[in-house]
PDB file of N, CA and C in Angstrom:
ATOM      1  N   MET A   1     -45.413 -99.132   1.514  1.00 56.00           N
ATOM      2  CA  MET A   1     -45.333 -98.521   2.814  1.00 56.00           C
ATOM      3  C   MET A   1     -43.880 -98.587   3.283  1.00 56.00           C
ATOM      4  N   ARG A   2     -43.425 -97.494   3.857  1.00 71.00           N
ATOM      5  CA  ARG A   2     -42.065 -97.443   4.365  1.00 71.00           C
ATOM      6  C   ARG A   2     -42.109 -97.368   5.881  1.00 71.00           C
ATOM      7  N   ASN A   3     -41.311 -98.165   6.512  1.00 86.00           N
ATOM      8  CA  ASN A   3     -41.175 -98.141   7.955  1.00 86.00           C
ATOM      9  C   ASN A   3     -39.789 -98.666   8.291  1.00 86.00           C
ATOM     10  N   GLU A   4     -39.344 -98.433   9.476  1.00 92.00           N
ATOM     11  CA  GLU A   4     -38.037 -98.929   9.904  1.00 92.00           C
ATOM     12  C   GLU A   4     -38.218 -99.980  10.992  1.00 92.00           C
ATOM     13  N   PHE A   5     -37.392-101.014  10.927  1.00 96.00           N
ATOM     14  CA  PHE A   5     -37.440-102.107  11.885  1.00 96.00           C
ATOM     15  C   PHE A   5     -36.038-102.329  12.450  1.00 96.00           C
ATOM     16  N   THR A   6     -35.982-102.913  13.619  1.00 97.00           N
ATOM     17  CA  THR A   6     -34.708-103.228  14.259  1.00 97.00           C
ATOM     18  C   THR A   6     -34.234-104.609  13.818  1.00 97.00           C
ATOM     19  N   ALA A   7     -32.984-104.703  13.408  1.00 98.00           N
ATOM     20  CA  ALA A   7     -32.381-105.993  13.064  1.00 98.00           C
ATOM     21  C   ALA A   7     -31.348-106.348  14.128  1.00 98.00           C
ATOM     22  N   ILE A   8     -31.511-107.500  14.741  1.00 98.00           N
ATOM     23  CA  ILE A   8     -30.530-108.039  15.677  1.00 98.00           C
ATOM     24  C   ILE A   8     -29.783-109.141  14.931  1.00 98.00           C
ATOM     25  N   ILE A   9     -28.483-108.959  14.717  1.00 98.00           N
ATOM     26  CA  ILE A   9     -27.698-109.901  13.911  1.00 98.00           C
ATOM     27  C   ILE A   9     -26.655-110.556  14.813  1.00 98.00           C
ATOM     28  N   GLU A  10     -26.676-111.884  14.820  1.00 98.00           N
ATOM     29  CA  GLU A  10     -25.788-112.653  15.692  1.00 98.00           C
ATOM     30  C   GLU A  10     -25.143-113.799  14.917  1.00 98.00           C
ATOM     31  N   PRO A  11     -23.951-114.202  15.320  1.00 98.00           N
ATOM     32  CA  PRO A  11     -23.357-115.388  14.695  1.00 98.00           C
ATOM     33  C   PRO A  11     -24.164-116.628  15.067  1.00 98.00           C
ATOM     34  N   GLY A  12     -24.385-117.472  14.077  1.00 95.00           N
ATOM     35  CA  GLY A  12     -25.110-118.714  14.312  1.00 95.00           C
ATOM     36  C   GLY A  12     -24.173-119.903  14.237  1.00 95.00           C
ATOM     37  N   ASP A  13     -24.690-121.041  13.846  1.00 87.00           N
ATOM     38  CA  ASP A  13     -23.896-122.263  13.751  1.00 87.00           C
ATOM     39  C   ASP A  13     -23.181-122.364  12.408  1.00 87.00           C
ATOM     40  N   ASP A  14     -22.057-122.999  12.393  1.00 91.00           N
ATOM     41  CA  ASP A  14     -21.327-123.346  11.167  1.00 91.00           C
ATOM     42  C   ASP A  14     -21.025-122.147  10.278  1.00 91.00           C
ATOM     43  N   GLY A  15     -20.721-121.009  10.872  1.00 94.00           N
ATOM     44  CA  GLY A  15     -20.340-119.844  10.078  1.00 94.00           C
ATOM     45  C   GLY A  15     -21.494-119.026   9.532  1.00 94.00           C
ATOM     46  N   TRP A  16     -22.712-119.393   9.827  1.00 97.00           N
ATOM     47  CA  TRP A  16     -23.881-118.644   9.379  1.00 97.00           C
ATOM     48  C   TRP A  16     -24.172-117.505  10.346  1.00 97.00           C
ATOM     49  N   TRP A  17     -24.868-116.486   9.869  1.00 98.00           N
ATOM     50  CA  TRP A  17     -25.346-115.384  10.688  1.00 98.00           C
ATOM     51  C   TRP A  17     -26.867-115.442  10.726  1.00 98.00           C
ATOM     52  N   VAL A  18     -27.441-115.057  11.863  1.00 98.00           N
ATOM     53  CA  VAL A  18     -28.894-115.083  12.043  1.00 98.00           C
ATOM     54  C   VAL A  18     -29.354-113.674  12.387  1.00 98.00           C
ATOM     55  N   ALA A  19     -30.407-113.224  11.720  1.00 98.00           N
ATOM     56  CA  ALA A  19     -30.971-111.899  11.962  1.00 98.00           C
ATOM     57  C   ALA A  19     -32.420-112.041  12.418  1.00 98.00           C
ATOM     58  N   SER A  20     -32.762-111.329  13.478  1.00 98.00           N
ATOM     59  CA  SER A  20     -34.134-111.345  13.971  1.00 98.00           C
ATOM     60  C   SER A  20     -34.618-109.911  14.133  1.00 98.00           C
ATOM     61  N   CYS A  21     -35.931-109.778  14.321  1.00 98.00           N
ATOM     62  CA  CYS A  21     -36.545-108.462  14.409  1.00 98.00           C
ATOM     63  C   CYS A  21     -37.515-108.451  15.589  1.00 98.00           C
ATOM     64  N   PRO A  22     -37.227-107.673  16.642  1.00 98.00           N
ATOM     65  CA  PRO A  22     -38.125-107.675  17.797  1.00 98.00           C
ATOM     66  C   PRO A  22     -39.531-107.172  17.484  1.00 98.00           C
ATOM     67  N   GLU A  23     -39.669-106.305  16.492  1.00 97.00           N
ATOM     68  CA  GLU A  23     -40.987-105.793  16.131  1.00 97.00           C
ATOM     69  C   GLU A  23     -41.824-106.822  15.365  1.00 97.00           C
ATOM     70  N   VAL A  24     -41.162-107.745  14.682  1.00 97.00           N
ATOM     71  CA  VAL A  24     -41.847-108.800  13.917  1.00 97.00           C
ATOM     72  C   VAL A  24     -41.184-110.128  14.294  1.00 97.00           C
ATOM     73  N   PRO A  25     -41.516-110.669  15.466  1.00 97.00           N
ATOM     74  CA  PRO A  25     -40.817-111.851  15.982  1.00 97.00           C
ATOM     75  C   PRO A  25     -40.856-113.081  15.066  1.00 97.00           C
ATOM     76  N   ALA A  26     -41.865-113.183  14.230  1.00 98.00           N
ATOM     77  CA  ALA A  26     -41.963-114.356  13.342  1.00 98.00           C
ATOM     78  C   ALA A  26     -40.975-114.291  12.182  1.00 98.00           C
ATOM     79  N   ALA A  27     -40.355-113.144  11.961  1.00 98.00           N
ATOM     80  CA  ALA A  27     -39.424-112.980  10.839  1.00 98.00           C
ATOM     81  C   ALA A  27     -37.996-113.275  11.292  1.00 98.00           C
ATOM     82  N   ILE A  28     -37.355-114.211  10.602  1.00 98.00           N
ATOM     83  CA  ILE A  28     -35.973-114.584  10.892  1.00 98.00           C
ATOM     84  C   ILE A  28     -35.216-114.652   9.565  1.00 98.00           C
ATOM     85  N   GLY A  29     -34.014-114.109   9.531  1.00 98.00           N
ATOM     86  CA  GLY A  29     -33.179-114.188   8.332  1.00 98.00           C
ATOM     87  C   GLY A  29     -31.880-114.899   8.663  1.00 98.00           C
ATOM     88  N   GLN A  30     -31.244-115.446   7.647  1.00 97.00           N
ATOM     89  CA  GLN A  30     -29.946-116.072   7.832  1.00 97.00           C
ATOM     90  C   GLN A  30     -29.102-115.893   6.590  1.00 97.00           C
ATOM     91  N   GLY A  31     -27.802-115.961   6.754  1.00 98.00           N
ATOM     92  CA  GLY A  31     -26.906-115.825   5.613  1.00 98.00           C
ATOM     93  C   GLY A  31     -25.478-116.102   6.026  1.00 98.00           C
ATOM     94  N   ARG A  32     -24.612-116.200   5.039  1.00 97.00           N
ATOM     95  CA  ARG A  32     -23.197-116.468   5.295  1.00 97.00           C
ATOM     96  C   ARG A  32     -22.461-115.226   5.801  1.00 97.00           C
ATOM     97  N   THR A  33     -23.058-114.040   5.600  1.00 98.00           N
ATOM     98  CA  THR A  33     -22.493-112.791   6.089  1.00 98.00           C
ATOM     99  C   THR A  33     -23.585-112.034   6.841  1.00 98.00           C
ATOM    100  N   PRO A  34     -23.205-111.081   7.680  1.00 98.00           N
ATOM    101  CA  PRO A  34     -24.235-110.273   8.339  1.00 98.00           C
ATOM    102  C   PRO A  34     -25.128-109.544   7.337  1.00 98.00           C
ATOM    103  N   GLU A  35     -24.545-109.081   6.261  1.00 98.00           N
ATOM    104  CA  GLU A  35     -25.321-108.381   5.230  1.00 98.00           C
ATOM    105  C   GLU A  35     -26.344-109.302   4.577  1.00 98.00           C
ATOM    106  N   ALA A  36     -25.932-110.544   4.283  1.00 98.00           N
ATOM    107  CA  ALA A  36     -26.852-111.512   3.675  1.00 98.00           C
ATOM    108  C   ALA A  36     -27.970-111.877   4.643  1.00 98.00           C
ATOM    109  N   ALA A  37     -27.641-112.014   5.915  1.00 98.00           N
ATOM    110  CA  ALA A  37     -28.669-112.320   6.915  1.00 98.00           C
ATOM    111  C   ALA A  37     -29.668-111.177   7.015  1.00 98.00           C
ATOM    112  N   CYS A  38     -29.182-109.948   6.949  1.00 98.00           N
ATOM    113  CA  CYS A  38     -30.062-108.778   7.011  1.00 98.00           C
ATOM    114  C   CYS A  38     -30.966-108.707   5.773  1.00 98.00           C
ATOM    115  N   GLU A  39     -30.427-108.985   4.609  1.00 98.00           N
ATOM    116  CA  GLU A  39     -31.236-109.010   3.380  1.00 98.00           C
ATOM    117  C   GLU A  39     -32.320-110.078   3.477  1.00 98.00           C
ATOM    118  N   ASP A  40     -31.960-111.233   4.006  1.00 98.00           N
ATOM    119  CA  ASP A  40     -32.928-112.317   4.173  1.00 98.00           C
ATOM    120  C   ASP A  40     -34.002-111.917   5.184  1.00 98.00           C
ATOM    121  N   LEU A  41     -33.611-111.193   6.222  1.00 98.00           N
ATOM    122  CA  LEU A  41     -34.572-110.713   7.216  1.00 98.00           C
ATOM    123  C   LEU A  41     -35.565-109.746   6.586  1.00 98.00           C
ATOM    124  N   VAL A  42     -35.103-108.861   5.726  1.00 98.00           N
ATOM    125  CA  VAL A  42     -36.005-107.932   5.039  1.00 98.00           C
ATOM    126  C   VAL A  42     -37.075-108.706   4.270  1.00 98.00           C
ATOM    127  N   ALA A  43     -36.649-109.728   3.536  1.00 98.00           N
ATOM    128  CA  ALA A  43     -37.611-110.547   2.781  1.00 98.00           C
ATOM    129  C   ALA A  43     -38.580-111.254   3.723  1.00 98.00           C
ATOM    130  N   ALA A  44     -38.075-111.746   4.862  1.00 98.00           N
ATOM    131  CA  ALA A  44     -38.939-112.432   5.819  1.00 98.00           C
ATOM    132  C   ALA A  44     -39.956-111.468   6.430  1.00 98.00           C
ATOM    133  N   ILE A  45     -39.537-110.259   6.762  1.00 97.00           N
ATOM    134  CA  ILE A  45     -40.469-109.257   7.306  1.00 97.00           C
ATOM    135  C   ILE A  45     -41.563-108.953   6.294  1.00 97.00           C
ATOM    136  N   GLU A  46     -41.184-108.768   5.036  1.00 96.00           N
ATOM    137  CA  GLU A  46     -42.181-108.497   3.988  1.00 96.00           C
ATOM    138  C   GLU A  46     -43.195-109.635   3.898  1.00 96.00           C
ATOM    139  N   LEU A  47     -42.717-110.876   3.927  1.00 98.00           N
ATOM    140  CA  LEU A  47     -43.614-112.034   3.835  1.00 98.00           C
ATOM    141  C   LEU A  47     -44.555-112.116   5.036  1.00 98.00           C
ATOM    142  N   VAL A  48     -44.019-111.923   6.243  1.00 98.00           N
ATOM    143  CA  VAL A  48     -44.850-112.001   7.444  1.00 98.00           C
ATOM    144  C   VAL A  48     -45.925-110.920   7.415  1.00 98.00           C
ATOM    145  N   LEU A  49     -45.547-109.686   7.075  1.00 95.00           N
ATOM    146  CA  LEU A  49     -46.528-108.597   7.046  1.00 95.00           C
ATOM    147  C   LEU A  49     -47.594-108.827   5.974  1.00 95.00           C
ATOM    148  N   GLU A  50     -47.182-109.329   4.813  1.00 95.00           N
ATOM    149  CA  GLU A  50     -48.154-109.637   3.754  1.00 95.00           C
ATOM    150  C   GLU A  50     -49.130-110.715   4.220  1.00 95.00           C
ATOM    151  N   TYR A  51     -48.618-111.756   4.851  1.00 97.00           N
ATOM    152  CA  TYR A  51     -49.469-112.831   5.364  1.00 97.00           C
ATOM    153  C   TYR A  51     -50.457-112.296   6.405  1.00 97.00           C
ATOM    154  N   LEU A  52     -49.955-111.500   7.341  1.00 95.00           N
ATOM    155  CA  LEU A  52     -50.831-110.960   8.382  1.00 95.00           C
ATOM    156  C   LEU A  52     -51.911-110.056   7.797  1.00 95.00           C
ATOM    157  N   ARG A  53     -51.560-109.244   6.800  1.00 91.00           N
ATOM    158  CA  ARG A  53     -52.567-108.394   6.142  1.00 91.00           C
ATOM    159  C   ARG A  53     -53.638-109.246   5.477  1.00 91.00           C
ATOM    160  N   ASP A  54     -53.198-110.276   4.760  1.00 92.00           N
ATOM    161  CA  ASP A  54     -54.154-111.151   4.068  1.00 92.00           C
ATOM    162  C   ASP A  54     -55.075-111.852   5.060  1.00 92.00           C
ATOM    163  N   GLU A  55     -54.513-112.368   6.140  1.00 93.00           N
ATOM    164  CA  GLU A  55     -55.316-113.069   7.144  1.00 93.00           C
ATOM    165  C   GLU A  55     -56.310-112.122   7.823  1.00 93.00           C
ATOM    166  N   ALA A  56     -55.885-110.902   8.080  1.00 91.00           N
ATOM    167  CA  ALA A  56     -56.738-109.943   8.786  1.00 91.00           C
ATOM    168  C   ALA A  56     -57.938-109.504   7.951  1.00 91.00           C
ATOM    169  N   THR A  57     -57.820-109.579   6.645  1.00 89.00           N
ATOM    170  CA  THR A  57     -58.911-109.104   5.784  1.00 89.00           C
ATOM    171  C   THR A  57     -59.776-110.234   5.222  1.00 89.00           C
ATOM    172  N   LYS A  58     -59.506-111.456   5.579  1.00 90.00           N
ATOM    173  CA  LYS A  58     -60.270-112.586   5.042  1.00 90.00           C
ATOM    174  C   LYS A  58     -61.731-112.570   5.465  1.00 90.00           C
ATOM    175  N   GLU A  59     -61.995-112.225   6.694  1.00 86.00           N
ATOM    176  CA  GLU A  59     -63.366-112.327   7.198  1.00 86.00           C
ATOM    177  C   GLU A  59     -63.843-111.004   7.801  1.00 86.00           C
ATOM    178  N   LEU A  60     -63.743-109.949   7.023  1.00 89.00           N
ATOM    179  CA  LEU A  60     -64.226-108.655   7.489  1.00 89.00           C
ATOM    180  C   LEU A  60     -65.747-108.623   7.484  1.00 89.00           C
ATOM    181  N   SER A  61     -66.308-107.876   8.398  1.00 92.00           N
ATOM    182  CA  SER A  61     -67.764-107.729   8.410  1.00 92.00           C
ATOM    183  C   SER A  61     -68.199-106.876   7.222  1.00 92.00           C
ATOM    184  N   ALA A  62     -69.464-106.884   6.926  1.00 89.00           N
ATOM    185  CA  ALA A  62     -70.000-106.131   5.789  1.00 89.00           C
ATOM    186  C   ALA A  62     -69.834-104.622   5.980  1.00 89.00           C
ATOM    187  N   THR A  63     -69.718-104.171   7.203  1.00 95.00           N
ATOM    188  CA  THR A  63     -69.598-102.731   7.457  1.00 95.00           C
ATOM    189  C   THR A  63     -68.152-102.266   7.609  1.00 95.00           C
ATOM    190  N   ALA A  64     -67.223-103.197   7.621  1.00 93.00           N
ATOM    191  CA  ALA A  64     -65.808-102.838   7.766  1.00 93.00           C
ATOM    192  C   ALA A  64     -65.247-102.326   6.447  1.00 93.00           C
ATOM    193  N   PHE A  65     -64.242-101.475   6.553  1.00 90.00           N
ATOM    194  CA  PHE A  65     -63.529-101.049   5.346  1.00 90.00           C
ATOM    195  C   PHE A  65     -62.059-100.984   5.640  1.00 90.00           C
ATOM    196  N   LYS A  66     -61.268-101.027   4.575  1.00 87.00           N
ATOM    197  CA  LYS A  66     -59.821-101.071   4.685  1.00 87.00           C
ATOM    198  C   LYS A  66     -59.256 -99.707   4.318  1.00 87.00           C
ATOM    199  N   GLN A  67     -58.275 -99.246   5.096  1.00 90.00           N
ATOM    200  CA  GLN A  67     -57.653 -97.957   4.840  1.00 90.00           C
ATOM    201  C   GLN A  67     -56.158 -98.089   5.154  1.00 90.00           C
ATOM    202  N   THR A  68     -55.328 -97.405   4.414  1.00 87.00           N
ATOM    203  CA  THR A  68     -53.893 -97.428   4.655  1.00 87.00           C
ATOM    204  C   THR A  68     -53.504 -96.242   5.522  1.00 87.00           C
ATOM    205  N   VAL A  69     -52.667 -96.496   6.527  1.00 85.00           N
ATOM    206  CA  VAL A  69     -52.128 -95.430   7.373  1.00 85.00           C
ATOM    207  C   VAL A  69     -50.599 -95.492   7.282  1.00 85.00           C
ATOM    208  N   THR A  70     -49.961 -94.357   7.459  1.00 84.00           N
ATOM    209  CA  THR A  70     -48.509 -94.281   7.432  1.00 84.00           C
ATOM    210  C   THR A  70     -47.997 -94.000   8.833  1.00 84.00           C
ATOM    211  N   VAL A  71     -46.990 -94.730   9.235  1.00 82.00           N
ATOM    212  CA  VAL A  71     -46.385 -94.556  10.547  1.00 82.00           C
ATOM    213  C   VAL A  71     -44.989 -93.986  10.356  1.00 82.00           C
ATOM    214  N   GLY A  72     -44.680 -92.953  11.099  1.00 78.00           N
ATOM    215  CA  GLY A  72     -43.342 -92.371  11.052  1.00 78.00           C
ATOM    216  C   GLY A  72     -43.157 -91.279  10.056  1.00 78.00           C
TER     217      GLY A  72
END
């Protein structure tokens, strides 16, 4: 699935950069450069979304079904 997310990249402590995503608040990235922090954020977003998908489908009712939708 392809979608676009907002990355907020700010200087952190000790020369590190921190990247956050307002659409996926649980995802945080960090790195020695803004680019590295953004790459780490991408991986964090993927992990959070995968976890949320897995959790949401653990206890579906017998009549529920799963379908993929595309946004954008």
